[in-house]
Short mmCIF file of C-alpha atoms in Angstrom, two decimals:
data_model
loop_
_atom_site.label_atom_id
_atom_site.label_comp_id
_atom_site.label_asym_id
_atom_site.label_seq_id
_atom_site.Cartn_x
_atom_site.Cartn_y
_atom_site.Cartn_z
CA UNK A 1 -23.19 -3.38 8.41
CA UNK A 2 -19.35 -2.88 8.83
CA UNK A 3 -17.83 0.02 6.76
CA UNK A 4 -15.57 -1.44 4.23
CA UNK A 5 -11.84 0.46 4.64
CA UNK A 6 -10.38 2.41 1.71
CA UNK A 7 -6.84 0.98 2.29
CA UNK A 8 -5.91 -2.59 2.95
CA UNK A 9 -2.20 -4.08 4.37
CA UNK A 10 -1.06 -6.45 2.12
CA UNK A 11 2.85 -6.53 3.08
CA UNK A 12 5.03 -5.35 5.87
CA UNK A 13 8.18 -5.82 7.34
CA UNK A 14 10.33 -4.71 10.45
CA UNK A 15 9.43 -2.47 13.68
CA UNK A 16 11.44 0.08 14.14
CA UNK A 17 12.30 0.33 10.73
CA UNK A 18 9.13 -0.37 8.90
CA UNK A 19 7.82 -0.97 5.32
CA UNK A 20 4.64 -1.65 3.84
CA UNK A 21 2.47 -2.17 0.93
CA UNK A 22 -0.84 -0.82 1.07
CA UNK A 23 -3.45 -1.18 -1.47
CA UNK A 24 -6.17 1.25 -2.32
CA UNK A 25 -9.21 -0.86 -2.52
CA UNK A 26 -10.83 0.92 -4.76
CA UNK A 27 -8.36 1.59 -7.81
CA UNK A 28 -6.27 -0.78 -7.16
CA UNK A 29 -3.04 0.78 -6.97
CA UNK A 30 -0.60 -0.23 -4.39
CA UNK A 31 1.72 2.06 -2.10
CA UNK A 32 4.78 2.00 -0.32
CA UNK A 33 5.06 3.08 3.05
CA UNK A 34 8.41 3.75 5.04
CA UNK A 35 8.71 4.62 9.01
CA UNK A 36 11.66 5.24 10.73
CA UNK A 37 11.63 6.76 14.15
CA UNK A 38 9.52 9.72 13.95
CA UNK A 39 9.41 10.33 10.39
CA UNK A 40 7.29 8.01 7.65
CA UNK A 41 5.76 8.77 4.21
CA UNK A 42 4.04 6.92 1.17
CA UNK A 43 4.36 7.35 -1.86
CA UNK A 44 2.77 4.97 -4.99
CA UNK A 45 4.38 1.51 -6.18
CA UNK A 46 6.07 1.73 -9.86
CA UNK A 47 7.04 -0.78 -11.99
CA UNK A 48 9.87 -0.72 -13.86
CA UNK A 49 8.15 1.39 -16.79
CA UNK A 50 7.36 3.75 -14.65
CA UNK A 51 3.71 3.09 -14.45
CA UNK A 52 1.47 2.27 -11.34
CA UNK A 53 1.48 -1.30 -9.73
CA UNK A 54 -2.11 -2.33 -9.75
CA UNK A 55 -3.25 -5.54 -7.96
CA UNK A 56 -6.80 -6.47 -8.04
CA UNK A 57 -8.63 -8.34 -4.84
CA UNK A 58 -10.01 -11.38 -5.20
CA UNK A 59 -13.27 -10.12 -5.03
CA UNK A 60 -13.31 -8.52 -7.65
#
């Protein structure tokens, strides 16, 4: 039985400058990750209340 990953990719864009959306499978709540070069960091998705972005799988 396959392990089921805590975080899934749902959007990304660039190569050497990247950005994604990941999404923490199990709350929910999505993140935004930045690379450029050597340096990256993520940080969580707000809307524009302030308050987490939350997208639920299908699954669920």
């Amino acid at each position: 039985m396959a392990k089921k990953e805590r975080f899934e990719k749902i959007y990304s864009q660039g190569t050497v400058d990247v950005m994604q959306i990941w999404r923490d499978t199990e709350t929910g709540v999505n993140y935004v990750f930045h690379k450029q070069g050597y340096a990256g960091g993520m940080t969580p998705l707000l809307d524009k209340d302030g308050k987490f972005v939350v997208t639920l799988s299908e699954s669920n």
